[in-house]
Amino acid sequence: MLCSTRPMVIGSIALLLSWLSLTAMAAESPELIESYKPAEPPKALTVEANQLMPEQLKPEPLEPAQRLPGIQLAGSLEADRPISEYLVSEKFDGVRGRWTGERMLTRSGQVIRLPAWFTKGFPTEPLDGELWIARQQFEAISALVRDKDADPERWRAVQFMVFDYPTIDSPFAERYALAVKRYANLSPFLQIIPQWRIQDSQALNAALDEWVAQGAEGLMLHHQAAHYHAGRNGDLVKLKRYQDAEAKVIAYFEGKGKYRGMMGALEVETNEGIRFKLGTGFSDEQRQHPPAIGSTVTYKYYGLTHNGVPRFASFMRVREPL
């Protein structure tokens, strides 16, 4: 993890930084990125708080329902450029939502059934984000998305947390500024995820610890000059105190002692063909009704052994085919 051996000292960070190192942003333009405020994580970004965007970032209106590009995924666990070049945001543990301009899709392209009132006022342009209820409520939002007969009122607890504007062929800092300008106040169910800057790795490590202590899953770093493209993007960094990955269930091992008669551990296999036991992180109910053979589970771990086996792997959840 980034600079784990350096002192954990929060750097002095100005309230609003006076520059964006993109040539498209004029030096005299108002800053659109919030500074780091660890004591009170921002809930929503408003145009009033960030001023209006420069004139050169005001393109002509887009045509309705533009084609949604392929899905972009975080491609790195470590920043390889100066931290000050990244925009930083909370990592929201929700269900990936892809708004096409007309309907919401899952990561795999399945339609999510939303009440008409939920998407009222949503834009006709595609947006990328997370359907999210609250911190540590992944299971609740996952169950709601899968429930085709869910009470529509349950969706009032949900927000579509937007982290990108995929059809704009501009650097990320400009895409973010444009999303704030256009969509920050459209709907109570649509929020543009706040982005801010952190000066260096020491401050970033301290910020990560503080946000995790408040219940956040981690932080996301997006390089200010990165363009949106399908597949893994090395300019998009997923920063957590642990790593997570997925593996296929291939066998069960019976439990011992108080777990006798239940599942004691799973044997799983990664995409790279590495097999290992996954024996912690399960509830008693999950041990009585373990994930099906052939299903995919998500686990967390803390680095790899010299043989490529995840260290201290622990079960997190079954990955549902969304």
PDB file of C-alpha atoms in Angstrom, residues 87-267:
ATOM      1  CA  LEU A  87      -8.678  13.708  -7.607  1.00  0.00           C
ATOM      2  CA  VAL A  88      -9.679  11.747  -4.510  1.00  0.00           C
ATOM      3  CA  SER A  89     -13.127  10.513  -3.456  1.00  0.00           C
ATOM      4  CA  GLU A  90     -14.700   8.031  -1.081  1.00  0.00           C
ATOM      5  CA  LYS A  91     -15.097   4.494  -2.418  1.00  0.00           C
ATOM      6  CA  PHE A  92     -18.784   3.692  -2.150  1.00  0.00           C
ATOM      7  CA  ASP A  93     -19.628   0.034  -1.581  1.00  0.00           C
ATOM      8  CA  GLY A  94     -22.798  -0.189  -3.645  1.00  0.00           C
ATOM      9  CA  VAL A  95     -24.033  -1.817  -6.839  1.00  0.00           C
ATOM     10  CA  ARG A  96     -22.577  -0.441 -10.065  1.00  0.00           C
ATOM     11  CA  GLY A  97     -25.218   1.526 -11.915  1.00  0.00           C
ATOM     12  CA  ARG A  98     -24.938   2.664 -15.521  1.00  0.00           C
ATOM     13  CA  TRP A  99     -27.501   5.265 -16.513  1.00  0.00           C
ATOM     14  CA  THR A 100     -27.981   5.192 -20.295  1.00  0.00           C
ATOM     15  CA  GLY A 101     -30.035   8.378 -20.462  1.00  0.00           C
ATOM     16  CA  GLU A 102     -33.224   6.306 -20.408  1.00  0.00           C
ATOM     17  CA  ARG A 103     -32.748   3.393 -18.006  1.00  0.00           C
ATOM     18  CA  MET A 104     -30.378   1.984 -15.379  1.00  0.00           C
ATOM     19  CA  LEU A 105     -28.223  -1.056 -16.116  1.00  0.00           C
ATOM     20  CA  THR A 106     -26.117  -3.312 -13.903  1.00  0.00           C
ATOM     21  CA  ARG A 107     -22.434  -3.936 -14.509  1.00  0.00           C
ATOM     22  CA  SER A 108     -23.360  -6.883 -16.750  1.00  0.00           C
ATOM     23  CA  GLY A 109     -25.979  -4.924 -18.685  1.00  0.00           C
ATOM     24  CA  GLN A 110     -29.174  -6.138 -17.013  1.00  0.00           C
ATOM     25  CA  VAL A 111     -31.964  -3.603 -16.586  1.00  0.00           C
ATOM     26  CA  ILE A 112     -32.591  -2.465 -13.007  1.00  0.00           C
ATOM     27  CA  ARG A 113     -36.268  -1.863 -12.314  1.00  0.00           C
ATOM     28  CA  LEU A 114     -36.549   1.574 -10.751  1.00  0.00           C
ATOM     29  CA  PRO A 115     -39.696   3.487  -9.800  1.00  0.00           C
ATOM     30  CA  ALA A 116     -40.499   6.246 -12.289  1.00  0.00           C
ATOM     31  CA  TRP A 117     -40.257   8.844  -9.521  1.00  0.00           C
ATOM     32  CA  PHE A 118     -36.710   7.740  -8.712  1.00  0.00           C
ATOM     33  CA  THR A 119     -35.339   8.730 -12.129  1.00  0.00           C
ATOM     34  CA  LYS A 120     -37.571  11.765 -12.645  1.00  0.00           C
ATOM     35  CA  GLY A 121     -35.316  14.642 -13.640  1.00  0.00           C
ATOM     36  CA  PHE A 122     -32.361  12.384 -14.489  1.00  0.00           C
ATOM     37  CA  PRO A 123     -30.436  13.606 -17.566  1.00  0.00           C
ATOM     38  CA  THR A 124     -30.706  12.196 -21.071  1.00  0.00           C
ATOM     39  CA  GLU A 125     -26.916  11.686 -21.153  1.00  0.00           C
ATOM     40  CA  PRO A 126     -25.208   8.538 -19.836  1.00  0.00           C
ATOM     41  CA  LEU A 127     -23.681   8.602 -16.352  1.00  0.00           C
ATOM     42  CA  ASP A 128     -21.621   6.046 -14.427  1.00  0.00           C
ATOM     43  CA  GLY A 129     -21.958   5.504 -10.694  1.00  0.00           C
ATOM     44  CA  GLU A 130     -23.082   3.379  -7.746  1.00  0.00           C
ATOM     45  CA  LEU A 131     -26.544   2.677  -6.392  1.00  0.00           C
ATOM     46  CA  TRP A 132     -25.883   3.152  -2.690  1.00  0.00           C
ATOM     47  CA  ILE A 133     -27.824   3.157   0.594  1.00  0.00           C
ATOM     48  CA  ALA A 134     -25.215   3.817   3.269  1.00  0.00           C
ATOM     49  CA  ARG A 135     -21.812   2.665   4.440  1.00  0.00           C
ATOM     50  CA  GLN A 136     -21.644  -1.055   5.208  1.00  0.00           C
ATOM     51  CA  GLN A 137     -25.024  -1.645   3.563  1.00  0.00           C
ATOM     52  CA  PHE A 138     -23.883  -3.500   0.456  1.00  0.00           C
ATOM     53  CA  GLU A 139     -26.036  -6.543   1.176  1.00  0.00           C
ATOM     54  CA  ALA A 140     -29.149  -4.365   1.460  1.00  0.00           C
ATOM     55  CA  ILE A 141     -28.674  -2.599  -1.883  1.00  0.00           C
ATOM     56  CA  SER A 142     -27.616  -5.834  -3.576  1.00  0.00           C
ATOM     57  CA  ALA A 143     -30.800  -7.570  -2.381  1.00  0.00           C
ATOM     58  CA  LEU A 144     -32.958  -4.641  -3.485  1.00  0.00           C
ATOM     59  CA  VAL A 145     -31.482  -4.591  -6.985  1.00  0.00           C
ATOM     60  CA  ARG A 146     -32.093  -8.342  -7.361  1.00  0.00           C
ATOM     61  CA  ASP A 147     -35.660  -8.183  -6.015  1.00  0.00           C
ATOM     62  CA  LYS A 148     -37.892  -7.691  -9.060  1.00  0.00           C
ATOM     63  CA  ASP A 149     -40.984  -7.411  -6.840  1.00  0.00           C
ATOM     64  CA  ALA A 150     -39.520  -5.011  -4.286  1.00  0.00           C
ATOM     65  CA  ASP A 151     -41.756  -2.442  -2.636  1.00  0.00           C
ATOM     66  CA  PRO A 152     -41.009   0.788  -4.579  1.00  0.00           C
ATOM     67  CA  GLU A 153     -40.820   2.692  -1.295  1.00  0.00           C
ATOM     68  CA  ARG A 154     -37.609   0.856  -0.437  1.00  0.00           C
ATOM     69  CA  TRP A 155     -35.888   2.856  -3.186  1.00  0.00           C
ATOM     70  CA  ARG A 156     -36.359   6.083  -1.214  1.00  0.00           C
ATOM     71  CA  ALA A 157     -33.337   5.092   0.857  1.00  0.00           C
ATOM     72  CA  VAL A 158     -31.155   4.818  -2.266  1.00  0.00           C
ATOM     73  CA  GLN A 159     -29.065   7.370  -4.120  1.00  0.00           C
ATOM     74  CA  PHE A 160     -27.328   7.127  -7.471  1.00  0.00           C
ATOM     75  CA  MET A 161     -23.795   8.278  -6.635  1.00  0.00           C
ATOM     76  CA  VAL A 162     -22.262   9.491  -9.902  1.00  0.00           C
ATOM     77  CA  PHE A 163     -18.508   9.236 -10.318  1.00  0.00           C
ATOM     78  CA  ASP A 164     -18.061   9.751 -14.073  1.00  0.00           C
ATOM     79  CA  TYR A 165     -19.495  11.265 -17.238  1.00  0.00           C
ATOM     80  CA  PRO A 166     -18.409   8.642 -19.791  1.00  0.00           C
ATOM     81  CA  THR A 167     -19.459  10.160 -23.117  1.00  0.00           C
ATOM     82  CA  ILE A 168     -17.367  13.326 -22.698  1.00  0.00           C
ATOM     83  CA  ASP A 169     -13.997  12.934 -24.415  1.00  0.00           C
ATOM     84  CA  SER A 170     -12.092  15.150 -21.985  1.00  0.00           C
ATOM     85  CA  PRO A 171      -9.691  14.693 -19.054  1.00  0.00           C
ATOM     86  CA  PHE A 172     -11.346  13.513 -15.846  1.00  0.00           C
ATOM     87  CA  ALA A 173     -11.024  16.879 -14.071  1.00  0.00           C
ATOM     88  CA  GLU A 174     -13.011  18.488 -16.873  1.00  0.00           C
ATOM     89  CA  ARG A 175     -15.616  15.697 -16.945  1.00  0.00           C
ATOM     90  CA  TYR A 176     -16.106  16.076 -13.220  1.00  0.00           C
ATOM     91  CA  ALA A 177     -16.440  19.860 -13.438  1.00  0.00           C
ATOM     92  CA  LEU A 178     -19.024  19.506 -16.188  1.00  0.00           C
ATOM     93  CA  ALA A 179     -21.022  16.916 -14.222  1.00  0.00           C
ATOM     94  CA  VAL A 180     -21.103  19.236 -11.198  1.00  0.00           C
ATOM     95  CA  LYS A 181     -22.256  22.151 -13.330  1.00  0.00           C
ATOM     96  CA  ARG A 182     -25.006  20.228 -15.066  1.00  0.00           C
ATOM     97  CA  TYR A 183     -26.265  17.681 -12.569  1.00  0.00           C
ATOM     98  CA  ALA A 184     -25.457  18.643  -8.968  1.00  0.00           C
ATOM     99  CA  ASN A 185     -29.021  19.715  -8.168  1.00  0.00           C
ATOM    100  CA  LEU A 186     -31.226  17.731 -10.553  1.00  0.00           C
ATOM    101  CA  SER A 187     -32.723  15.175  -8.194  1.00  0.00           C
ATOM    102  CA  PRO A 188     -32.613  14.146  -4.515  1.00  0.00           C
ATOM    103  CA  PHE A 189     -31.784  10.641  -5.764  1.00  0.00           C
ATOM    104  CA  LEU A 190     -28.779  11.678  -7.874  1.00  0.00           C
ATOM    105  CA  GLN A 191     -25.568  12.949  -6.294  1.00  0.00           C
ATOM    106  CA  ILE A 192     -22.233  13.815  -7.894  1.00  0.00           C
ATOM    107  CA  ILE A 193     -19.572  12.180  -5.718  1.00  0.00           C
ATOM    108  CA  PRO A 194     -17.335  14.898  -4.209  1.00  0.00           C
ATOM    109  CA  GLN A 195     -13.745  14.962  -5.394  1.00  0.00           C
ATOM    110  CA  TRP A 196     -10.873  16.752  -3.679  1.00  0.00           C
ATOM    111  CA  ARG A 197      -7.091  16.927  -3.741  1.00  0.00           C
ATOM    112  CA  ILE A 198      -4.488  15.675  -1.285  1.00  0.00           C
ATOM    113  CA  GLN A 199      -0.926  16.968  -1.402  1.00  0.00           C
ATOM    114  CA  ASP A 200       1.205  13.906  -0.733  1.00  0.00           C
ATOM    115  CA  SER A 201       1.349  10.231   0.252  1.00  0.00           C
ATOM    116  CA  GLN A 202       1.663  10.921   3.978  1.00  0.00           C
ATOM    117  CA  ALA A 203      -1.559  12.927   3.985  1.00  0.00           C
ATOM    118  CA  LEU A 204      -3.233  10.313   1.806  1.00  0.00           C
ATOM    119  CA  ASN A 205      -2.365   7.485   4.198  1.00  0.00           C
ATOM    120  CA  ALA A 206      -3.670   9.504   7.126  1.00  0.00           C
ATOM    121  CA  ALA A 207      -6.853  10.355   5.219  1.00  0.00           C
ATOM    122  CA  LEU A 208      -7.404   6.698   4.340  1.00  0.00           C
ATOM    123  CA  ASP A 209      -7.114   5.654   7.994  1.00  0.00           C
ATOM    124  CA  GLU A 210      -9.503   8.382   9.082  1.00  0.00           C
ATOM    125  CA  TRP A 211     -12.141   7.591   6.482  1.00  0.00           C
ATOM    126  CA  VAL A 212     -11.958   3.837   7.128  1.00  0.00           C
ATOM    127  CA  ALA A 213     -12.392   4.555  10.847  1.00  0.00           C
ATOM    128  CA  GLN A 214     -15.597   6.433   9.976  1.00  0.00           C
ATOM    129  CA  GLY A 215     -16.942   3.379   8.122  1.00  0.00           C
ATOM    130  CA  ALA A 216     -15.864   4.081   4.560  1.00  0.00           C
ATOM    131  CA  GLU A 217     -14.622   1.155   2.488  1.00  0.00           C
ATOM    132  CA  GLY A 218     -11.673   3.114   1.153  1.00  0.00           C
ATOM    133  CA  LEU A 219     -10.732   5.856  -1.289  1.00  0.00           C
ATOM    134  CA  MET A 220     -10.607   6.177  -5.067  1.00  0.00           C
ATOM    135  CA  LEU A 221      -7.896   8.120  -6.882  1.00  0.00           C
ATOM    136  CA  HIS A 222      -8.563   9.263 -10.449  1.00  0.00           C
ATOM    137  CA  HIS A 223      -5.789  10.981 -12.371  1.00  0.00           C
ATOM    138  CA  GLN A 224      -6.865  14.438 -13.427  1.00  0.00           C
ATOM    139  CA  ALA A 225      -5.807  13.963 -17.077  1.00  0.00           C
ATOM    140  CA  ALA A 226      -7.263  10.466 -17.601  1.00  0.00           C
ATOM    141  CA  HIS A 227      -9.806   9.865 -20.353  1.00  0.00           C
ATOM    142  CA  TYR A 228     -12.671   7.407 -19.956  1.00  0.00           C
ATOM    143  CA  HIS A 229     -12.129   4.101 -21.710  1.00  0.00           C
ATOM    144  CA  ALA A 230     -13.500   0.586 -21.434  1.00  0.00           C
ATOM    145  CA  GLY A 231     -11.624  -2.021 -19.413  1.00  0.00           C
ATOM    146  CA  ARG A 232      -8.987  -1.631 -16.709  1.00  0.00           C
ATOM    147  CA  ASN A 233      -7.656   1.887 -16.367  1.00  0.00           C
ATOM    148  CA  GLY A 234      -4.323   2.298 -14.598  1.00  0.00           C
ATOM    149  CA  ASP A 235      -5.172   5.945 -13.937  1.00  0.00           C
ATOM    150  CA  LEU A 236      -8.017   4.831 -11.650  1.00  0.00           C
ATOM    151  CA  VAL A 237      -6.720   3.579  -8.288  1.00  0.00           C
ATOM    152  CA  LYS A 238      -8.725   1.640  -5.689  1.00  0.00           C
ATOM    153  CA  LEU A 239      -7.122   2.317  -2.311  1.00  0.00           C
ATOM    154  CA  LYS A 240      -8.066   0.184   0.702  1.00  0.00           C
ATOM    155  CA  ARG A 241      -6.323  -1.172   3.769  1.00  0.00           C
ATOM    156  CA  TYR A 242      -6.883  -4.636   2.349  1.00  0.00           C
ATOM    157  CA  GLN A 243      -7.211  -6.052  -1.134  1.00  0.00           C
ATOM    158  CA  ASP A 244     -10.160  -7.992  -2.460  1.00  0.00           C
ATOM    159  CA  ALA A 245     -10.613 -10.423  -5.303  1.00  0.00           C
ATOM    160  CA  GLU A 246     -12.956 -13.110  -6.586  1.00  0.00           C
ATOM    161  CA  ALA A 247     -12.681 -16.876  -6.863  1.00  0.00           C
ATOM    162  CA  LYS A 248     -14.846 -19.823  -7.862  1.00  0.00           C
ATOM    163  CA  VAL A 249     -16.072 -22.330  -5.256  1.00  0.00           C
ATOM    164  CA  ILE A 250     -14.887 -25.816  -6.188  1.00  0.00           C
ATOM    165  CA  ALA A 251     -15.282 -27.874  -2.971  1.00  0.00           C
ATOM    166  CA  TYR A 252     -16.359 -27.925   0.709  1.00  0.00           C
ATOM    167  CA  PHE A 253     -14.522 -29.037   3.827  1.00  0.00           C
ATOM    168  CA  GLU A 254     -16.570 -30.165   6.819  1.00  0.00           C
ATOM    169  CA  GLY A 255     -16.219 -28.170  10.006  1.00  0.00           C
ATOM    170  CA  LYS A 256     -14.793 -29.345  13.308  1.00  0.00           C
ATOM    171  CA  GLY A 257     -15.768 -28.700  16.914  1.00  0.00           C
ATOM    172  CA  LYS A 258     -18.716 -26.303  17.087  1.00  0.00           C
ATOM    173  CA  TYR A 259     -18.888 -26.325  13.293  1.00  0.00           C
ATOM    174  CA  ARG A 260     -19.229 -30.091  13.032  1.00  0.00           C
ATOM    175  CA  GLY A 261     -22.023 -30.904  10.597  1.00  0.00           C
ATOM    176  CA  MET A 262     -21.553 -27.545   8.879  1.00  0.00           C
ATOM    177  CA  MET A 263     -19.230 -26.215   6.248  1.00  0.00           C
ATOM    178  CA  GLY A 264     -15.837 -25.519   7.788  1.00  0.00           C
ATOM    179  CA  ALA A 265     -14.100 -24.026   4.773  1.00  0.00           C
ATOM    180  CA  LEU A 266     -14.412 -23.592   1.042  1.00  0.00           C
ATOM    181  CA  GLU A 267     -11.849 -24.580  -1.523  1.00  0.00           C
TER     182      GLU A 267
END
